[in-house]
Amino acid sequence: MIVNTAPTCDNKFARLPGARGACVRMSVDYFTYSGLWINDLVFPDGRTKMGLIGGGGAEAAIGMRVWSDAVGLVAHVAPDFPADDRRFLAETCGIDLSGLVPAPYERFRLWLLYDDDQRRIEVMRGPRDWSQVRVPPAQAPAAYHNARGIHAVEPDAAQLAFLRCLKAAHGTALCVESFTALCAADGHASLEGLLDGVDIFSPDLADAMERTGTATPRACLDHLQPTGADVLALRMGAEGSLVRHVPTGRTWHIPAVPTRVVDVTGAGNAYCGGCLIGWVETGDAARAGCYGAVAASFLIEQFALPRPDAAMRVEAEARRERVWQAVTRPV
């Protein structure tokens, strides 16, 4: 288990009181620093599923809730986000919403147009670009600052500096899901050191291969190794994930959990949330991948978000042990 012991951080973020600190109902063990909106899904056979809770924040938070009862969400929320959906996240899913911040835009819905290979086109309706979706670090609740683990999707340089500060101050474990915003900010030609201080970097295989120009998952991991993250967890959909512990070079294949696939939306975000908790709880990269695989399995079994409860936790533990028995080390 990773213990939160670290020297005091002298970064300016450590002294921020938190713009919404007075509204915080509880401290959390884990939180996701991402997005919240409404998804409208269009499938290749013409079926549609409209008005579903979406965003990497909501989906990662559910992945965390599979394993933890103290989970929070830091995200912008637009005025058009339904009150019923907000109550569902807070009351049914048990996610602390003290980190929600009024968005600088009026609405946010995302059209997700899937093809037969589960690839998708995203059509944003609301903010002008993804940079508007990011919550400024000063608005993260002060009560969240000593969380054991934090997940972030597409952090920019300011967000990553904030997360590194929390890690230095509290020993917080960090999971970054993608880094396009970091690379775009100053035209990084090299990935070396880009994610120094990050515990887990977990990209999607297709995106990672495109960015690295590699042809195989193993080559992709080799190319990503200089980023500085301790653990690389390459998500490969139905093929599971490849997880590498960078300091030792050991790599494992984590199979996907066998289950009925209804909708894959959000599975990658849930994987990251679960993987982060697995890393904090065990300090073992392969076992962390098993936590992630199990979290993803609950997302894909239905449309929209599953409802965390005691029965889910029992089933999650059983699935984790089955996945662990099937873990293999690639040659």
XYZ file of N, CA and C in Angstrom, residues 21-236:
648
model
N -14.439 25.714 -1.081
C -14.163 24.983 0.141
C -15.309 25.027 1.142
N -16.032 26.150 1.197
C -17.101 26.278 2.175
C -18.266 25.352 1.874
N -18.343 24.848 0.639
C -19.469 23.996 0.252
C -19.146 22.514 0.386
N -17.952 22.156 0.762
C -17.546 20.771 0.795
C -18.241 20.038 1.932
N -18.901 18.944 1.626
C -19.604 18.152 2.624
C -18.696 17.127 3.280
N -17.651 16.702 2.575
C -16.828 15.619 3.073
C -15.478 15.669 2.393
N -14.458 15.111 3.059
C -13.207 14.880 2.368
C -13.369 13.589 1.572
N -12.511 13.399 0.597
C -12.609 12.214 -0.241
C -11.257 11.515 -0.283
N -11.289 10.219 -0.539
C -10.053 9.470 -0.708
C -9.534 9.582 -2.137
N -10.459 9.694 -3.094
C -10.097 9.753 -4.503
C -11.005 10.758 -5.195
N -10.446 11.470 -6.165
C -11.326 12.280 -7.000
C -10.789 12.325 -8.425
N -11.710 12.615 -9.323
C -11.374 12.743 -10.726
C -11.524 14.199 -11.138
N -10.554 14.675 -11.903
C -10.444 16.073 -12.316
C -10.677 16.070 -13.818
N -11.950 16.144 -14.217
C -12.246 15.860 -15.611
C -13.473 16.627 -16.071
N -14.401 15.948 -16.788
C -15.537 16.617 -17.390
C -16.864 15.974 -17.051
N -17.931 16.749 -17.193
C -19.298 16.277 -16.938
C -20.213 16.930 -17.955
N -21.016 16.109 -18.644
C -21.942 16.631 -19.629
C -22.986 15.574 -19.938
N -23.768 15.793 -20.986
C -24.778 14.832 -21.426
C -24.341 14.235 -22.754
N -24.416 12.905 -22.860
C -24.061 12.188 -24.082
C -25.308 11.845 -24.889
N -25.205 11.993 -26.204
C -26.201 11.491 -27.149
C -25.486 10.501 -28.069
N -25.892 9.228 -28.020
C -25.199 8.172 -28.742
C -25.947 7.793 -30.010
N -25.197 7.618 -31.105
C -25.756 7.171 -32.379
C -24.944 5.957 -32.839
N -25.632 4.832 -33.059
C -24.968 3.582 -33.415
C -25.108 3.293 -34.902
N -24.223 2.425 -35.450
C -24.216 2.186 -36.893
C -25.518 1.614 -37.444
N -26.298 0.933 -36.601
C -27.557 0.353 -37.084
C -28.724 1.321 -36.996
N -28.430 2.570 -36.627
C -29.471 3.584 -36.566
C -30.072 3.791 -35.191
N -29.771 2.925 -34.244
C -30.275 3.110 -32.883
C -29.657 4.354 -32.249
N -30.395 4.965 -31.371
C -29.875 6.109 -30.628
C -30.200 5.945 -29.145
N -29.358 6.499 -28.322
C -29.601 6.606 -26.888
C -29.262 8.043 -26.506
N -30.267 8.782 -26.163
C -30.099 10.211 -25.969
C -30.194 10.584 -24.486
N -29.489 11.660 -24.132
C -29.643 12.231 -22.806
C -29.043 11.422 -21.682
N -27.893 10.781 -21.923
C -27.248 9.976 -20.891
C -26.175 10.799 -20.170
N -26.029 10.582 -18.867
C -24.942 11.233 -18.137
C -23.618 10.814 -18.752
N -22.768 11.771 -19.054
C -21.499 11.457 -19.693
C -20.377 12.331 -19.175
N -19.239 12.158 -19.814
C -18.038 12.886 -19.421
C -17.072 11.985 -18.703
N -15.775 12.199 -18.977
C -14.757 11.358 -18.359
C -14.788 11.406 -16.846
N -15.244 12.530 -16.271
C -15.313 12.637 -14.824
C -16.347 11.711 -14.223
N -17.557 11.736 -14.773
C -18.622 10.882 -14.252
C -18.258 9.413 -14.393
N -17.693 9.052 -15.535
C -17.387 7.638 -15.798
C -16.200 7.153 -14.971
N -15.187 8.011 -14.818
C -14.060 7.630 -13.967
C -14.492 7.538 -12.509
N -15.381 8.438 -12.084
C -15.858 8.401 -10.704
C -16.618 7.111 -10.417
N -17.405 6.649 -11.377
C -18.102 5.366 -11.194
C -17.087 4.229 -11.120
N -16.050 4.291 -11.957
C -15.001 3.278 -11.870
C -14.343 3.259 -10.508
N -14.162 4.428 -9.910
C -13.626 4.517 -8.554
C -14.612 3.967 -7.523
N -15.905 4.273 -7.734
C -16.916 3.838 -6.776
C -17.054 2.317 -6.709
N -16.653 1.639 -7.764
C -16.629 0.177 -7.699
C -15.794 -0.279 -6.511
N -14.739 0.484 -6.174
C -13.767 0.069 -5.162
C -13.740 0.949 -3.926
N -14.311 2.136 -3.957
C -14.193 3.067 -2.834
C -15.523 3.765 -2.577
N -15.783 4.075 -1.307
C -17.001 4.786 -0.938
C -16.787 6.288 -0.809
N -15.558 6.771 -0.929
C -15.251 8.191 -0.718
C -14.644 8.773 -1.992
N -15.520 9.127 -2.940
C -15.099 9.560 -4.278
C -15.708 10.922 -4.579
N -14.901 11.804 -5.170
C -15.381 13.128 -5.542
C -15.130 13.433 -7.003
N -15.763 14.490 -7.485
C -15.670 14.898 -8.886
C -15.446 16.399 -8.954
N -14.385 16.801 -9.651
C -14.125 18.210 -9.930
C -14.362 18.432 -11.417
N -15.363 19.233 -11.750
C -15.716 19.446 -13.156
C -16.591 20.675 -13.281
N -16.608 21.256 -14.478
C -17.585 22.281 -14.795
C -18.948 21.620 -15.006
N -19.990 22.301 -14.592
C -21.348 21.823 -14.849
C -22.130 22.960 -15.493
N -22.696 22.681 -16.668
C -23.431 23.696 -17.411
C -24.840 23.858 -16.848
N -25.472 25.011 -17.056
C -26.829 25.222 -16.549
C -27.842 24.213 -17.069
N -27.595 23.624 -18.254
C -28.574 22.690 -18.808
C -28.407 21.264 -18.288
N -27.440 21.027 -17.372
C -27.282 19.679 -16.833
C -28.481 19.381 -15.932
N -29.208 18.290 -16.209
C -30.474 18.047 -15.496
C -30.295 17.847 -13.997
N -31.207 18.436 -13.223
C -31.176 18.299 -11.768
C -31.339 16.841 -11.350
N -32.158 16.078 -12.076
C -32.344 14.665 -11.747
C -31.039 13.887 -11.900
N -30.266 14.220 -12.929
C -28.990 13.535 -13.135
C -27.996 13.902 -12.042
N -28.057 15.139 -11.609
C -27.175 15.559 -10.514
C -27.520 14.787 -9.240
N -28.827 14.647 -8.968
C -29.247 13.869 -7.796
C -28.848 12.406 -7.930
N -28.919 11.869 -9.132
C -28.520 10.477 -9.349
C -27.061 10.272 -8.979
N -26.195 11.180 -9.441
C -24.771 11.056 -9.131
C -24.519 11.153 -7.628
N -25.194 12.087 -6.977
C -24.937 12.322 -5.552
C -25.608 11.289 -4.664
N -26.895 11.035 -4.891
C -27.669 10.225 -3.965
C -27.641 8.738 -4.308
N -27.740 8.400 -5.577
C -27.752 6.991 -5.964
C -26.337 6.441 -6.096
N -25.447 7.230 -6.711
C -24.079 6.751 -6.935
C -23.144 7.069 -5.773
N -23.530 7.974 -4.890
C -22.705 8.282 -3.733
C -21.427 9.025 -4.060
N -21.466 9.879 -5.091
C -20.301 10.664 -5.490
C -20.427 12.066 -4.896
N -19.382 12.549 -4.238
C -19.393 13.894 -3.679
C -19.270 14.912 -4.818
N -20.209 15.823 -4.899
C -20.251 16.804 -5.988
C -19.854 18.202 -5.534
N -19.171 18.295 -4.395
C -18.738 19.606 -3.918
C -17.757 20.278 -4.873
N -17.128 19.481 -5.752
C -16.161 20.018 -6.688
C -16.754 20.497 -7.992
N -18.079 20.467 -8.122
C -18.688 20.985 -9.343
C -18.672 22.510 -9.338
N -18.274 23.085 -10.467
C -18.107 24.534 -10.610
C -18.981 25.005 -11.769
N -19.745 26.091 -11.620
C -20.555 26.601 -12.731
C -19.694 26.825 -13.980
N -20.154 26.303 -15.081
C -19.377 26.359 -16.326
C -19.443 27.741 -16.963
N -18.387 28.101 -17.707
C -18.398 29.374 -18.432
C -19.088 29.264 -19.790
N -20.024 28.332 -19.909
C -20.806 28.144 -21.128
C -22.206 27.723 -20.711
N -23.183 27.885 -21.601
C -24.586 27.690 -21.242
C -25.045 26.238 -21.332
N -24.462 25.474 -22.225
C -24.917 24.097 -22.410
C -23.745 23.237 -22.832
N -23.885 21.923 -22.620
C -22.870 20.993 -23.095
C -23.510 19.624 -23.307
N -23.653 19.279 -24.570
C -24.038 17.922 -24.964
C -23.000 17.443 -25.967
N -22.718 16.154 -25.934
C -21.726 15.579 -26.840
C -22.389 14.469 -27.643
N -22.396 14.634 -28.970
C -22.846 13.565 -29.858
C -21.687 12.594 -30.062
N -21.953 11.295 -29.873
C -20.961 10.257 -30.103
C -21.500 9.351 -31.203
N -20.864 9.415 -32.368
C -21.308 8.661 -33.541
C -20.381 7.464 -33.738
N -20.885 6.263 -33.466
C -20.074 5.049 -33.521
C -20.162 4.378 -34.888
N -19.039 3.722 -35.309
C -19.077 2.872 -36.493
C -19.018 1.412 -36.053
N -18.935 0.503 -37.015
C -18.987 -0.925 -36.700
C -17.776 -1.421 -35.920
N -16.679 -0.680 -35.940
C -15.461 -1.080 -35.224
C -15.325 -0.378 -33.878
N -16.414 0.198 -33.381
C -16.436 0.918 -32.111
C -15.612 2.212 -32.139
N -15.127 2.594 -33.324
C -14.525 3.914 -33.435
C -15.645 4.943 -33.430
N -15.334 6.187 -33.045
C -16.402 7.153 -32.943
C -15.945 8.546 -33.359
N -16.912 9.318 -33.770
C -16.725 10.732 -34.052
C -17.446 11.505 -32.954
N -16.802 12.518 -32.418
C -17.384 13.321 -31.349
C -17.764 14.693 -31.897
N -18.986 15.091 -31.640
C -19.475 16.404 -32.056
C -19.880 17.177 -30.802
N -19.127 18.208 -30.487
C -19.350 18.987 -29.270
C -20.401 20.064 -29.517
N -21.353 20.154 -28.600
C -22.378 21.197 -28.678
C -22.381 21.958 -27.356
N -21.729 23.089 -27.352
C -21.662 23.889 -26.133
C -20.409 24.740 -26.114
N -19.389 24.325 -25.339
C -18.156 25.113 -25.266
C -17.457 25.163 -26.620
N -16.665 26.196 -26.823
C -15.990 26.369 -28.112
C -14.904 25.323 -28.336
N -14.204 24.952 -27.272
C -13.143 23.956 -27.397
C -12.934 23.289 -26.036
N -12.106 22.233 -26.034
C -11.921 21.444 -24.819
C -11.222 22.221 -23.708
N -10.482 23.273 -24.061
C -9.797 24.022 -23.016
C -10.786 24.672 -22.057
N -11.988 25.002 -22.540
C -13.001 25.613 -21.673
C -13.564 24.632 -20.651
N -13.406 23.339 -20.914
C -13.986 22.327 -20.035
C -13.161 22.173 -18.759
N -11.901 22.558 -18.795
C -11.014 22.352 -17.648
C -11.307 23.351 -16.524
N -11.426 22.837 -15.319
C -11.626 23.680 -14.143
C -10.279 24.236 -13.697
N -10.151 25.548 -13.487
C -8.882 26.107 -12.996
C -8.507 25.496 -11.648
N -7.224 25.253 -11.413
C -6.798 24.609 -10.164
C -7.295 25.308 -8.906
N -7.401 26.635 -8.921
C -7.820 27.362 -7.726
C -9.236 27.012 -7.296
N -10.023 26.414 -8.200
C -11.410 26.102 -7.876
C -11.611 24.668 -7.393
N -10.558 23.901 -7.275
C -10.675 22.564 -6.689
C -10.881 22.704 -5.184
N -11.849 21.993 -4.592
C -12.137 22.165 -3.152
C -10.915 21.890 -2.290
N -10.705 22.738 -1.287
C -9.571 22.559 -0.392
C -9.640 21.230 0.340
N -10.854 20.749 0.635
C -10.997 19.488 1.356
C -10.569 18.287 0.517
N -10.414 18.480 -0.778
C -9.963 17.398 -1.647
C -8.435 17.309 -1.711
N -7.735 18.311 -1.221
C -6.301 18.413 -1.471
C -5.475 17.284 -0.872
N -5.993 16.614 0.153
C -5.225 15.517 0.748
C -5.741 14.156 0.318
N -6.398 14.094 -0.836
C -6.884 12.814 -1.359
C -5.722 11.841 -1.583
N -6.006 10.564 -1.485
C -4.984 9.536 -1.691
C -4.647 9.360 -3.167
N -5.613 9.634 -4.043
C -5.369 9.459 -5.469
C -6.225 10.388 -6.299
N -5.661 10.861 -7.423
C -6.361 11.788 -8.317
C -6.211 11.307 -9.750
N -7.311 11.324 -10.475
C -7.328 10.979 -11.896
C -7.613 12.246 -12.696
N -6.919 12.431 -13.814
C -7.131 13.606 -14.655
C -7.125 13.207 -16.119
N -8.064 13.773 -16.873
C -8.115 13.595 -18.327
C -7.645 14.882 -18.986
N -6.682 14.771 -19.874
C -6.199 15.925 -20.643
C -5.829 17.125 -19.760
N -5.019 16.944 -18.727
C -4.615 18.123 -17.938
C -3.734 19.045 -18.769
N -3.894 20.339 -18.554
C -2.962 21.268 -19.182
C -1.816 21.514 -18.199
N -0.901 22.403 -18.548
C 0.296 22.600 -17.732
C -0.052 23.092 -16.332
N -1.046 23.992 -16.219
C -1.420 24.516 -14.902
C -2.024 23.426 -14.026
N -2.866 22.593 -14.613
C -3.468 21.504 -13.849
C -2.414 20.508 -13.396
N -1.493 20.169 -14.288
C -0.466 19.199 -13.925
C 0.433 19.748 -12.819
N 0.727 21.051 -12.861
C 1.519 21.655 -11.792
C 0.785 21.555 -10.460
N -0.511 21.782 -10.486
C -1.337 21.659 -9.289
C -1.309 20.228 -8.751
N -1.468 19.251 -9.634
C -1.467 17.850 -9.208
C -0.107 17.446 -8.639
N 0.958 17.911 -9.270
C 2.294 17.602 -8.748
C 2.502 18.209 -7.368
N 1.927 19.377 -7.161
C 2.032 20.005 -5.847
C 1.337 19.156 -4.788
N 0.138 18.677 -5.090
C -0.576 17.834 -4.130
C 0.196 16.544 -3.864
N 0.829 16.013 -4.882
C 1.642 14.807 -4.692
C 2.809 15.095 -3.751
N 3.465 16.231 -3.958
C 4.602 16.579 -3.111
C 4.179 16.831 -1.673
N 3.003 17.440 -1.496
C 2.549 17.796 -0.159
C 1.959 16.619 0.601
N 1.276 15.720 -0.116
C 0.517 14.680 0.569
C 0.837 13.258 0.110
N 1.751 13.098 -0.836
C 2.040 11.764 -1.348
C 0.931 11.232 -2.230
N 0.107 12.118 -2.780
C -1.043 11.721 -3.589
C -0.603 10.984 -4.856
N -1.255 9.859 -5.149
C -0.981 9.128 -6.392
C -1.727 9.802 -7.536
N -1.084 9.917 -8.684
C -1.654 10.612 -9.837
C -1.810 9.668 -11.013
N -2.973 9.729 -11.650
C -3.226 8.972 -12.879
C -3.639 9.950 -13.967
N -2.886 9.991 -15.049
C -3.197 10.844 -16.197
C -3.628 9.951 -17.352
N -4.767 10.301 -17.946
C -5.344 9.443 -18.982
C -4.869 9.788 -20.386
N -4.584 11.037 -20.646
C -4.104 11.433 -21.965
C -3.330 12.734 -21.819
N -2.513 13.055 -22.831
C -1.627 14.211 -22.669
C -1.589 15.112 -23.894
N -2.617 15.068 -24.706
C -2.641 15.894 -25.910
C -2.509 17.374 -25.579
N -3.204 17.814 -24.528
C -3.152 19.232 -24.165
C -1.745 19.650 -23.774
N -1.022 18.790 -23.082
C 0.344 19.115 -22.677
C 1.253 19.223 -23.887
N 1.102 18.291 -24.817
C 1.949 18.310 -26.011
C 1.632 19.515 -26.897
N 0.347 19.856 -26.982
C -0.047 20.947 -27.873
C 0.383 22.305 -27.332
N 0.537 22.397 -26.015
C 0.808 23.698 -25.397
C 2.087 24.336 -25.895
N 3.144 23.553 -26.013
C 4.398 24.148 -26.452
C 5.087 23.329 -27.534
N 4.301 22.520 -28.243
C 4.830 21.782 -29.381
C 5.900 20.775 -29.021
N 5.684 19.997 -27.970
C 6.666 18.989 -27.558
C 7.020 18.070 -28.732
N 8.283 18.043 -29.102
C 8.734 17.085 -30.108
C 9.125 15.773 -29.449
N 9.482 15.840 -28.182
C 9.887 14.657 -27.429
C 8.950 14.467 -26.249
N 8.722 13.207 -25.890
C 7.878 12.898 -24.745
C 8.690 12.756 -23.464
N 9.996 12.889 -23.555
C 10.845 12.633 -22.403
C 10.537 13.587 -21.247
N 10.234 13.000 -20.094
C 9.993 13.776 -18.895
C 8.669 14.500 -18.846
N 7.821 14.308 -19.854
C 6.567 15.053 -19.921
C 5.682 14.775 -18.708
N 5.721 13.536 -18.193
C 4.858 13.135 -17.087
C 5.669 12.759 -15.846
N 6.798 13.405 -15.648
C 7.575 13.169 -14.428
C 6.687 13.392 -13.207
N 6.752 12.469 -12.250
C 5.956 12.588 -11.040
C 4.592 11.951 -11.116
N 4.175 11.540 -12.313
C 2.878 10.871 -12.477
C 3.045 9.387 -12.181
N 2.129 8.813 -11.423
C 2.219 7.390 -11.084
C 1.778 6.510 -12.242
N 0.632 6.845 -12.853
C 0.057 6.014 -13.915
C -0.269 6.880 -15.118
N 0.176 6.438 -16.289
C -0.271 7.034 -17.538
C -0.998 5.942 -18.306
N -2.265 6.205 -18.665
C -3.079 5.161 -19.287
C -3.765 5.674 -20.544
N -3.073 5.608 -21.694
C -3.674 6.056 -22.945
C -4.457 4.939 -23.636
N -5.304 5.326 -24.551
C -5.987 4.393 -25.448
C -5.010 3.958 -26.540
N -5.067 2.692 -26.925
C -4.100 2.148 -27.882
C -4.075 2.924 -29.195
N -5.241 3.179 -29.781
C -5.267 3.841 -31.088
C -4.649 5.233 -31.011
N -5.004 5.996 -29.991
C -4.455 7.343 -29.855
C -2.954 7.301 -29.597
N -2.527 6.369 -28.749
C -1.108 6.295 -28.409
C -0.273 5.879 -29.611
N -0.764 4.927 -30.395
C -0.016 4.486 -31.572
C 0.070 5.589 -32.612
N -1.002 6.362 -32.733
C -0.972 7.477 -33.695
C 0.056 8.516 -33.283
N 0.095 8.828 -31.982
C 1.029 9.853 -31.515
C 2.472 9.373 -31.571
N 2.706 8.088 -31.263
C 4.080 7.588 -31.223
C 4.557 7.066 -32.578
N 3.639 6.853 -33.506
C 4.020 6.338 -34.814
C 4.480 4.894 -34.778
N 3.973 4.126 -33.817
C 4.381 2.724 -33.670
C 3.329 1.795 -34.253
N 3.721 0.527 -34.470
C 2.840 -0.424 -35.137
C 2.338 -1.533 -34.232
N 2.903 -1.676 -33.041
C 2.484 -2.737 -32.129
C 2.331 -2.179 -30.725
N 1.493 -2.805 -29.900
C 1.338 -2.328 -28.525
C 2.654 -2.329 -27.746
N 3.456 -3.371 -27.917
C 4.723 -3.446 -27.179
C 5.653 -2.300 -27.588
N 5.725 -2.011 -28.887
C 6.555 -0.901 -29.353
C 6.024 0.434 -28.843
N 4.707 0.522 -28.728
C 4.098 1.741 -28.211
C 4.534 1.983 -26.763
N 4.512 0.931 -25.938
C 4.974 1.060 -24.558
C 6.436 1.483 -24.509
N 7.258 0.889 -25.377
C 8.678 1.254 -25.401
C 8.851 2.736 -25.686
N 8.044 3.250 -26.608
C 8.152 4.652 -26.998
C 7.670 5.581 -25.885
N 6.683 5.124 -25.101
C 6.113 5.959 -24.039
C 6.920 5.907 -22.753
N 7.822 4.972 -22.636
C 8.545 4.785 -21.385
C 9.281 6.048 -20.915
N 9.866 6.852 -21.798
C 10.591 8.048 -21.325
C 9.707 9.167 -20.791
N 8.373 9.026 -20.847
C 7.514 10.107 -20.360
C 7.731 10.391 -18.883
N 8.180 9.386 -18.122
C 8.443 9.595 -16.706
C 7.435 8.976 -15.767
N 6.308 8.457 -16.282
C 5.324 7.810 -15.420
C 5.874 6.491 -14.897
N 5.499 6.123 -13.685
C 5.965 4.869 -13.094
C 5.286 3.653 -13.706
N 4.006 3.801 -14.059
C 3.229 2.699 -14.621
C 2.608 3.157 -15.934
N 2.748 2.345 -16.971
C 2.071 2.570 -18.237
C 0.993 1.508 -18.380
N -0.243 1.935 -18.571
C -1.358 0.997 -18.731
C -2.023 1.302 -20.071
N -1.682 0.509 -21.075
C -2.147 0.736 -22.440
C -3.473 0.014 -22.635
N -4.544 0.772 -22.794
C -5.880 0.202 -22.899
C -6.174 -0.245 -24.327
N -6.608 -1.497 -24.497
C -6.778 -2.087 -25.824
C -8.191 -2.629 -26.040
